[in-house]
PDB file of C-alpha atoms in Angstrom:
ATOM      1  CA  MET A   1      11.096 -30.822 -44.949  1.00 78.00           C
ATOM      2  CA  LYS A   2      11.171 -33.719 -47.422  1.00 83.00           C
ATOM      3  CA  ILE A   3       9.828 -37.065 -46.315  1.00 84.00           C
ATOM      4  CA  ASN A   4      11.393 -40.124 -47.912  1.00 85.00           C
ATOM      5  CA  ARG A   5       8.402 -42.318 -48.818  1.00 87.00           C
ATOM      6  CA  PRO A   6       8.722 -45.689 -50.550  1.00 90.00           C
ATOM      7  CA  ASP A   7       6.993 -46.173 -53.891  1.00 93.00           C
ATOM      8  CA  TRP A   8       3.963 -48.498 -53.895  1.00 95.00           C
ATOM      9  CA  ASP A   9       5.832 -51.562 -55.137  1.00 96.00           C
ATOM     10  CA  SER A  10       8.478 -51.199 -52.421  1.00 94.00           C
ATOM     11  CA  TYR A  11       5.805 -50.597 -49.801  1.00 94.00           C
ATOM     12  CA  PHE A  12       3.819 -53.715 -50.690  1.00 97.00           C
ATOM     13  CA  MET A  13       6.900 -55.911 -51.140  1.00 96.00           C
ATOM     14  CA  ASP A  14       8.185 -54.801 -47.737  1.00 95.00           C
ATOM     15  CA  ILE A  15       4.848 -55.853 -46.239  1.00 96.00           C
ATOM     16  CA  ALA A  16       5.083 -59.224 -48.034  1.00 97.00           C
ATOM     17  CA  ARG A  17       8.511 -59.685 -46.463  1.00 96.00           C
ATOM     18  CA  ILE A  18       7.093 -58.926 -43.017  1.00 96.00           C
ATOM     19  CA  VAL A  19       4.252 -61.408 -43.668  1.00 98.00           C
ATOM     20  CA  SER A  20       6.900 -64.033 -44.558  1.00 97.00           C
ATOM     21  CA  SER A  21       8.298 -63.733 -41.031  1.00 96.00           C
ATOM     22  CA  ARG A  22       5.224 -65.707 -39.845  1.00 96.00           C
ATOM     23  CA  SER A  23       6.254 -68.684 -42.011  1.00 96.00           C
ATOM     24  CA  THR A  24       6.798 -72.020 -40.299  1.00 94.00           C
ATOM     25  CA  CYS A  25       8.633 -73.607 -43.234  1.00 93.00           C
ATOM     26  CA  ILE A  26      12.150 -74.831 -42.510  1.00 91.00           C
ATOM     27  CA  ARG A  27      13.368 -74.417 -46.102  1.00 90.00           C
ATOM     28  CA  ARG A  28      12.034 -71.060 -47.254  1.00 92.00           C
ATOM     29  CA  ASN A  29      10.070 -68.214 -45.692  1.00 95.00           C
ATOM     30  CA  VAL A  30       7.592 -66.817 -48.209  1.00 97.00           C
ATOM     31  CA  GLY A  31       5.011 -64.075 -47.846  1.00 98.00           C
ATOM     32  CA  ALA A  32       2.301 -62.972 -50.267  1.00 98.00           C
ATOM     33  CA  LEU A  33       0.015 -59.980 -50.424  1.00 98.00           C
ATOM     34  CA  ILE A  34      -2.998 -59.484 -52.707  1.00 99.00           C
ATOM     35  CA  VAL A  35      -3.611 -55.844 -53.585  1.00 99.00           C
ATOM     36  CA  LYS A  36      -6.202 -53.981 -55.648  1.00 98.00           C
ATOM     37  CA  ASP A  37      -6.418 -50.220 -56.145  1.00 98.00           C
ATOM     38  CA  LYS A  38      -3.520 -49.788 -53.688  1.00 98.00           C
ATOM     39  CA  ARG A  39      -5.517 -51.554 -50.951  1.00 98.00           C
ATOM     40  CA  ILE A  40      -4.485 -54.806 -49.259  1.00 98.00           C
ATOM     41  CA  LEU A  41      -7.150 -57.480 -49.726  1.00 99.00           C
ATOM     42  CA  SER A  42      -5.429 -60.537 -48.275  1.00 98.00           C
ATOM     43  CA  THR A  43      -2.123 -61.869 -46.983  1.00 98.00           C
ATOM     44  CA  GLY A  44      -0.608 -65.319 -46.689  1.00 98.00           C
ATOM     45  CA  TYR A  45       2.571 -67.070 -45.631  1.00 97.00           C
ATOM     46  CA  ASN A  46       3.712 -70.654 -46.082  1.00 96.00           C
ATOM     47  CA  GLY A  47       2.832 -73.073 -43.320  1.00 95.00           C
ATOM     48  CA  ALA A  48       0.632 -75.994 -42.291  1.00 94.00           C
ATOM     49  CA  PRO A  49      -3.185 -75.842 -42.474  1.00 94.00           C
ATOM     50  CA  ILE A  50      -5.104 -74.561 -39.446  1.00 93.00           C
ATOM     51  CA  ASN A  51      -4.814 -76.822 -36.381  1.00 94.00           C
ATOM     52  CA  LEU A  52      -2.146 -79.073 -37.916  1.00 94.00           C
ATOM     53  CA  LYS A  53       1.392 -79.281 -36.602  1.00 93.00           C
ATOM     54  CA  HIS A  54       3.934 -77.081 -38.335  1.00 93.00           C
ATOM     55  CA  CYS A  55       7.148 -78.243 -39.994  1.00 90.00           C
ATOM     56  CA  ILE A  56       9.132 -76.434 -37.305  1.00 91.00           C
ATOM     57  CA  ASP A  57       7.503 -78.920 -34.882  1.00 92.00           C
ATOM     58  CA  THR A  58       7.496 -82.107 -36.995  1.00 92.00           C
ATOM     59  CA  GLY A  59      10.529 -81.637 -39.217  1.00 91.00           C
ATOM     60  CA  CYS A  60      10.512 -81.284 -42.971  1.00 91.00           C
ATOM     61  CA  MET A  61       9.206 -84.263 -44.935  1.00 90.00           C
ATOM     62  CA  ARG A  62      10.857 -82.907 -48.100  1.00 90.00           C
ATOM     63  CA  GLU A  63      14.244 -82.745 -46.374  1.00 90.00           C
ATOM     64  CA  ARG A  64      13.873 -86.315 -45.094  1.00 92.00           C
ATOM     65  CA  LEU A  65      12.987 -87.520 -48.608  1.00 93.00           C
ATOM     66  CA  LYS A  66      15.739 -85.374 -50.203  1.00 92.00           C
ATOM     67  CA  ILE A  67      13.310 -83.684 -52.591  1.00 90.00           C
ATOM     68  CA  ALA A  68      14.824 -80.782 -54.510  1.00 88.00           C
ATOM     69  CA  SER A  69      13.298 -77.325 -54.371  1.00 84.00           C
ATOM     70  CA  GLY A  70      10.735 -76.774 -57.121  1.00 81.00           C
ATOM     71  CA  GLU A  71       9.800 -80.468 -57.390  1.00 86.00           C
ATOM     72  CA  ARG A  72       7.043 -82.709 -55.971  1.00 89.00           C
ATOM     73  CA  HIS A  73       5.093 -79.883 -54.300  1.00 82.00           C
ATOM     74  CA  GLU A  74       2.432 -82.332 -53.130  1.00 86.00           C
ATOM     75  CA  LEU A  75       4.899 -83.910 -50.691  1.00 88.00           C
ATOM     76  CA  CYS A  76       4.673 -81.145 -48.113  1.00 90.00           C
ATOM     77  CA  ARG A  77       2.351 -80.604 -45.175  1.00 90.00           C
ATOM     78  CA  GLY A  78       2.384 -76.849 -45.732  1.00 92.00           C
ATOM     79  CA  LEU A  79       0.466 -74.523 -47.992  1.00 95.00           C
ATOM     80  CA  HIS A  80       2.322 -71.915 -49.996  1.00 96.00           C
ATOM     81  CA  ALA A  81       1.978 -68.213 -49.212  1.00 98.00           C
ATOM     82  CA  GLU A  82       0.119 -67.482 -52.454  1.00 98.00           C
ATOM     83  CA  GLN A  83      -2.311 -70.351 -51.780  1.00 98.00           C
ATOM     84  CA  ASN A  84      -2.984 -69.049 -48.277  1.00 98.00           C
ATOM     85  CA  ALA A  85      -3.559 -65.489 -49.545  1.00 99.00           C
ATOM     86  CA  ILE A  86      -6.075 -66.738 -52.146  1.00 98.00           C
ATOM     87  CA  ILE A  87      -7.782 -69.028 -49.603  1.00 98.00           C
ATOM     88  CA  GLN A  88      -8.035 -66.223 -47.022  1.00 98.00           C
ATOM     89  CA  ALA A  89      -9.690 -63.945 -49.588  1.00 98.00           C
ATOM     90  CA  ALA A  90     -12.204 -66.681 -50.495  1.00 98.00           C
ATOM     91  CA  TYR A  91     -12.829 -67.539 -46.829  1.00 97.00           C
ATOM     92  CA  HIS A  92     -13.737 -63.911 -46.116  1.00 98.00           C
ATOM     93  CA  GLY A  93     -15.706 -63.412 -49.355  1.00 98.00           C
ATOM     94  CA  VAL A  94     -13.270 -60.928 -50.893  1.00 98.00           C
ATOM     95  CA  SER A  95     -13.088 -60.818 -54.694  1.00 98.00           C
ATOM     96  CA  ILE A  96      -9.522 -60.791 -55.991  1.00 98.00           C
ATOM     97  CA  ASN A  97     -10.373 -60.746 -59.704  1.00 98.00           C
ATOM     98  CA  GLY A  98      -8.168 -58.148 -61.401  1.00 98.00           C
ATOM     99  CA  ALA A  99      -5.924 -57.739 -58.343  1.00 98.00           C
ATOM    100  CA  ASP A 100      -2.127 -57.932 -58.131  1.00 98.00           C
ATOM    101  CA  ILE A 101      -0.182 -60.355 -55.972  1.00 98.00           C
ATOM    102  CA  TYR A 102       3.132 -59.441 -54.369  1.00 98.00           C
ATOM    103  CA  SER A 103       5.192 -62.458 -53.369  1.00 98.00           C
ATOM    104  CA  THR A 104       8.647 -62.675 -51.899  1.00 96.00           C
ATOM    105  CA  HIS A 105       9.335 -65.480 -54.420  1.00 96.00           C
ATOM    106  CA  LEU A 106       8.183 -66.334 -57.937  1.00 96.00           C
ATOM    107  CA  PRO A 107       5.136 -68.609 -57.477  1.00 96.00           C
ATOM    108  CA  CYS A 108       5.470 -72.344 -58.148  1.00 94.00           C
ATOM    109  CA  SER A 109       3.401 -74.065 -60.843  1.00 93.00           C
ATOM    110  CA  ILE A 110       0.567 -74.980 -58.452  1.00 95.00           C
ATOM    111  CA  CYS A 111       0.315 -71.420 -57.139  1.00 96.00           C
ATOM    112  CA  MET A 112       0.584 -70.001 -60.662  1.00 96.00           C
ATOM    113  CA  LYS A 113      -2.402 -72.117 -61.783  1.00 96.00           C
ATOM    114  CA  MET A 114      -4.413 -70.819 -58.820  1.00 97.00           C
ATOM    115  CA  ILE A 115      -3.341 -67.228 -59.530  1.00 98.00           C
ATOM    116  CA  ILE A 116      -4.394 -67.538 -63.181  1.00 97.00           C
ATOM    117  CA  ASN A 117      -7.790 -69.066 -62.325  1.00 97.00           C
ATOM    118  CA  ALA A 118      -8.431 -66.519 -59.553  1.00 97.00           C
ATOM    119  CA  GLY A 119      -8.210 -63.770 -62.176  1.00 97.00           C
ATOM    120  CA  ILE A 120      -5.171 -62.083 -60.670  1.00 98.00           C
ATOM    121  CA  ALA A 121      -3.797 -59.677 -63.270  1.00 97.00           C
ATOM    122  CA  LYS A 122      -0.193 -59.238 -62.224  1.00 97.00           C
ATOM    123  CA  VAL A 123       2.457 -61.093 -60.209  1.00 97.00           C
ATOM    124  CA  LEU A 124       5.233 -59.064 -58.606  1.00 97.00           C
ATOM    125  CA  TYR A 125       8.051 -60.995 -56.970  1.00 96.00           C
ATOM    126  CA  ALA A 126      11.469 -60.391 -55.426  1.00 95.00           C
ATOM    127  CA  ASP A 127      13.309 -63.732 -55.635  1.00 93.00           C
ATOM    128  CA  GLY A 128      13.215 -66.473 -58.263  1.00 90.00           C
ATOM    129  CA  TYR A 129      12.021 -70.047 -57.817  1.00 86.00           C
ATOM    130  CA  PRO A 130      13.272 -73.093 -59.779  1.00 84.00           C
ATOM    131  CA  ASP A 131      10.030 -74.387 -61.303  1.00 85.00           C
ATOM    132  CA  GLU A 132      10.129 -74.673 -65.104  1.00 89.00           C
ATOM    133  CA  LEU A 133       6.433 -75.538 -65.346  1.00 91.00           C
ATOM    134  CA  SER A 134       5.546 -72.277 -63.603  1.00 92.00           C
ATOM    135  CA  HIS A 135       7.588 -70.420 -66.229  1.00 90.00           C
ATOM    136  CA  GLU A 136       5.737 -72.256 -69.008  1.00 92.00           C
ATOM    137  CA  PHE A 137       2.367 -71.256 -67.506  1.00 93.00           C
ATOM    138  CA  ILE A 138       3.518 -67.634 -67.381  1.00 92.00           C
ATOM    139  CA  LEU A 139       4.548 -67.696 -71.027  1.00 91.00           C
ATOM    140  CA  GLU A 140       1.286 -69.329 -72.099  1.00 93.00           C
ATOM    141  CA  SER A 141      -1.043 -67.114 -70.061  1.00 92.00           C
ATOM    142  CA  ALA A 142      -1.929 -63.443 -70.319  1.00 85.00           C
ATOM    143  CA  ILE A 143      -0.612 -62.739 -66.828  1.00 92.00           C
ATOM    144  CA  VAL A 144       1.848 -59.894 -66.298  1.00 94.00           C
ATOM    145  CA  VAL A 145       4.952 -60.785 -64.276  1.00 95.00           C
ATOM    146  CA  GLN A 146       7.332 -58.224 -62.801  1.00 94.00           C
ATOM    147  CA  LYS A 147      10.491 -58.823 -60.798  1.00 94.00           C
ATOM    148  CA  ILE A 148      11.084 -56.220 -58.116  1.00 91.00           C
ATOM    149  CA  ASP A 149      14.823 -55.651 -57.997  1.00 80.00           C
ATOM    150  CA  PHE A 150      15.649 -53.352 -55.106  1.00 61.00           C
ATOM    151  CA  GLU A 151      19.399 -53.241 -55.710  1.00 51.00           C
ATOM    152  CA  LYS A 152      18.968 -51.875 -59.234  1.00 40.00           C
ATOM    153  CA  LYS A 153      15.922 -49.794 -58.435  1.00 42.00           C
ATOM    154  CA  THR A 154      17.563 -46.423 -58.970  1.00 34.00           C
ATOM    155  CA  ALA A 155      18.562 -47.282 -62.542  1.00 29.00           C
ATOM    156  CA  LEU A 156      15.031 -47.002 -63.922  1.00 31.00           C
ATOM    157  CA  ASP A 157      16.177 -46.423 -67.492  1.00 30.00           C
ATOM    158  CA  LYS A 158      18.571 -49.353 -67.534  1.00 31.00           C
ATOM    159  CA  THR A 159      17.407 -52.573 -69.163  1.00 34.00           C
ATOM    160  CA  VAL A 160      18.369 -55.708 -67.286  1.00 34.00           C
ATOM    161  CA  GLN A 161      18.110 -59.418 -67.897  1.00 40.00           C
ATOM    162  CA  ASP A 162      16.873 -61.483 -64.986  1.00 43.00           C
ATOM    163  CA  SER A 163      19.024 -64.600 -64.813  1.00 42.00           C
ATOM    164  CA  GLU A 164      16.369 -66.542 -62.863  1.00 42.00           C
ATOM    165  CA  PHE A 165      13.367 -65.936 -65.119  1.00 46.00           C
ATOM    166  CA  PRO A 166      12.879 -67.777 -67.404  1.00 45.00           C
ATOM    167  CA  ALA A 167      15.199 -70.587 -66.353  1.00 40.00           C
ATOM    168  CA  TRP A 168      15.510 -72.750 -69.442  1.00 38.00           C
ATOM    169  CA  PRO A 169      17.894 -72.489 -72.413  1.00 36.00           C
ATOM    170  CA  GLY A 170      16.878 -70.348 -75.359  1.00 37.00           C
ATOM    171  CA  GLN A 171      14.426 -68.202 -73.431  1.00 37.00           C
ATOM    172  CA  VAL A 172      15.239 -64.623 -72.544  1.00 37.00           C
ATOM    173  CA  ALA A 173      13.019 -62.083 -70.832  1.00 43.00           C
ATOM    174  CA  VAL A 174      14.412 -58.569 -70.942  1.00 37.00           C
ATOM    175  CA  ARG A 175      12.684 -55.844 -69.010  1.00 37.00           C
ATOM    176  CA  SER A 176      13.206 -52.341 -67.757  1.00 34.00           C
ATOM    177  CA  VAL A 177      13.612 -52.274 -63.993  1.00 35.00           C
ATOM    178  CA  ASN A 178      10.332 -51.421 -62.234  1.00 36.00           C
ATOM    179  CA  GLN A 179       8.409 -51.450 -65.523  1.00 37.00           C
ATOM    180  CA  HIS A 180       5.444 -53.690 -66.233  1.00 39.00           C
ATOM    181  CA  VAL A 181       6.376 -56.636 -68.401  1.00 39.00           C
ATOM    182  CA  LYS A 182       4.002 -58.655 -70.506  1.00 40.00           C
ATOM    183  CA  VAL A 183       5.751 -61.944 -71.173  1.00 40.00           C
ATOM    184  CA  LYS A 184       4.865 -63.110 -74.658  1.00 39.00           C
ATOM    185  CA  ASN A 185       4.470 -66.654 -75.863  1.00 39.00           C
ATOM    186  CA  PHE A 186       7.718 -68.236 -76.958  1.00 37.00           C
ATOM    187  CA  LYS A 187       8.033 -71.637 -78.546  1.00 40.00           C
ATOM    188  CA  LEU A 188       9.972 -73.996 -76.334  1.00 39.00           C
ATOM    189  CA  ARG A 189      12.733 -75.912 -78.029  1.00 39.00           C
ATOM    190  CA  SER A 190      12.251 -79.637 -77.914  1.00 38.00           C
ATOM    191  CA  LYS A 191      15.035 -81.629 -76.326  1.00 42.00           C
ATOM    192  CA  LYS A 192      16.995 -83.858 -78.660  1.00 44.00           C
ATOM    193  CA  ALA A 193      16.984 -87.534 -77.742  1.00 40.00           C
TER     194      ALA A 193
END
């Protein structure tokens, strides 16, 4: 009898998706999972700090102010999933240096800075996020970024271009599906006045 087991990336991303179901954000439900040596170290989802009212109770400040996704992250009462996962690890004294983070979405620029400084080695994500500064940090850092694409998962030999990453003209990241990708430094084209 053959048992159909998910590979590790699918397993951890599925858990990140379940974690995202705890989100209290009105705009986007995000879950994150920090993993090292195939062991879960910490989880996080986006929502308000402990003992503060959630956006599902107060309404979304960003919606009221008509702030676009990927902009003005400081104007939100919630923490992002990646931030919460890193904070939970620190709170419980768990080292995450050299670990991987699975996130349902590509981390924003604030989360990416925290991920880099926490010593996380690899970011695995399922859905893109429109934050150009985050993409610049990825290109400048030594961090490995991998998009988990479940729909194309069976075509392991096929090379695909992710239309969401990077998201600015003149930059192309080509990768093999489910293969580790080291994004190299590219020079950004300056905008003409």
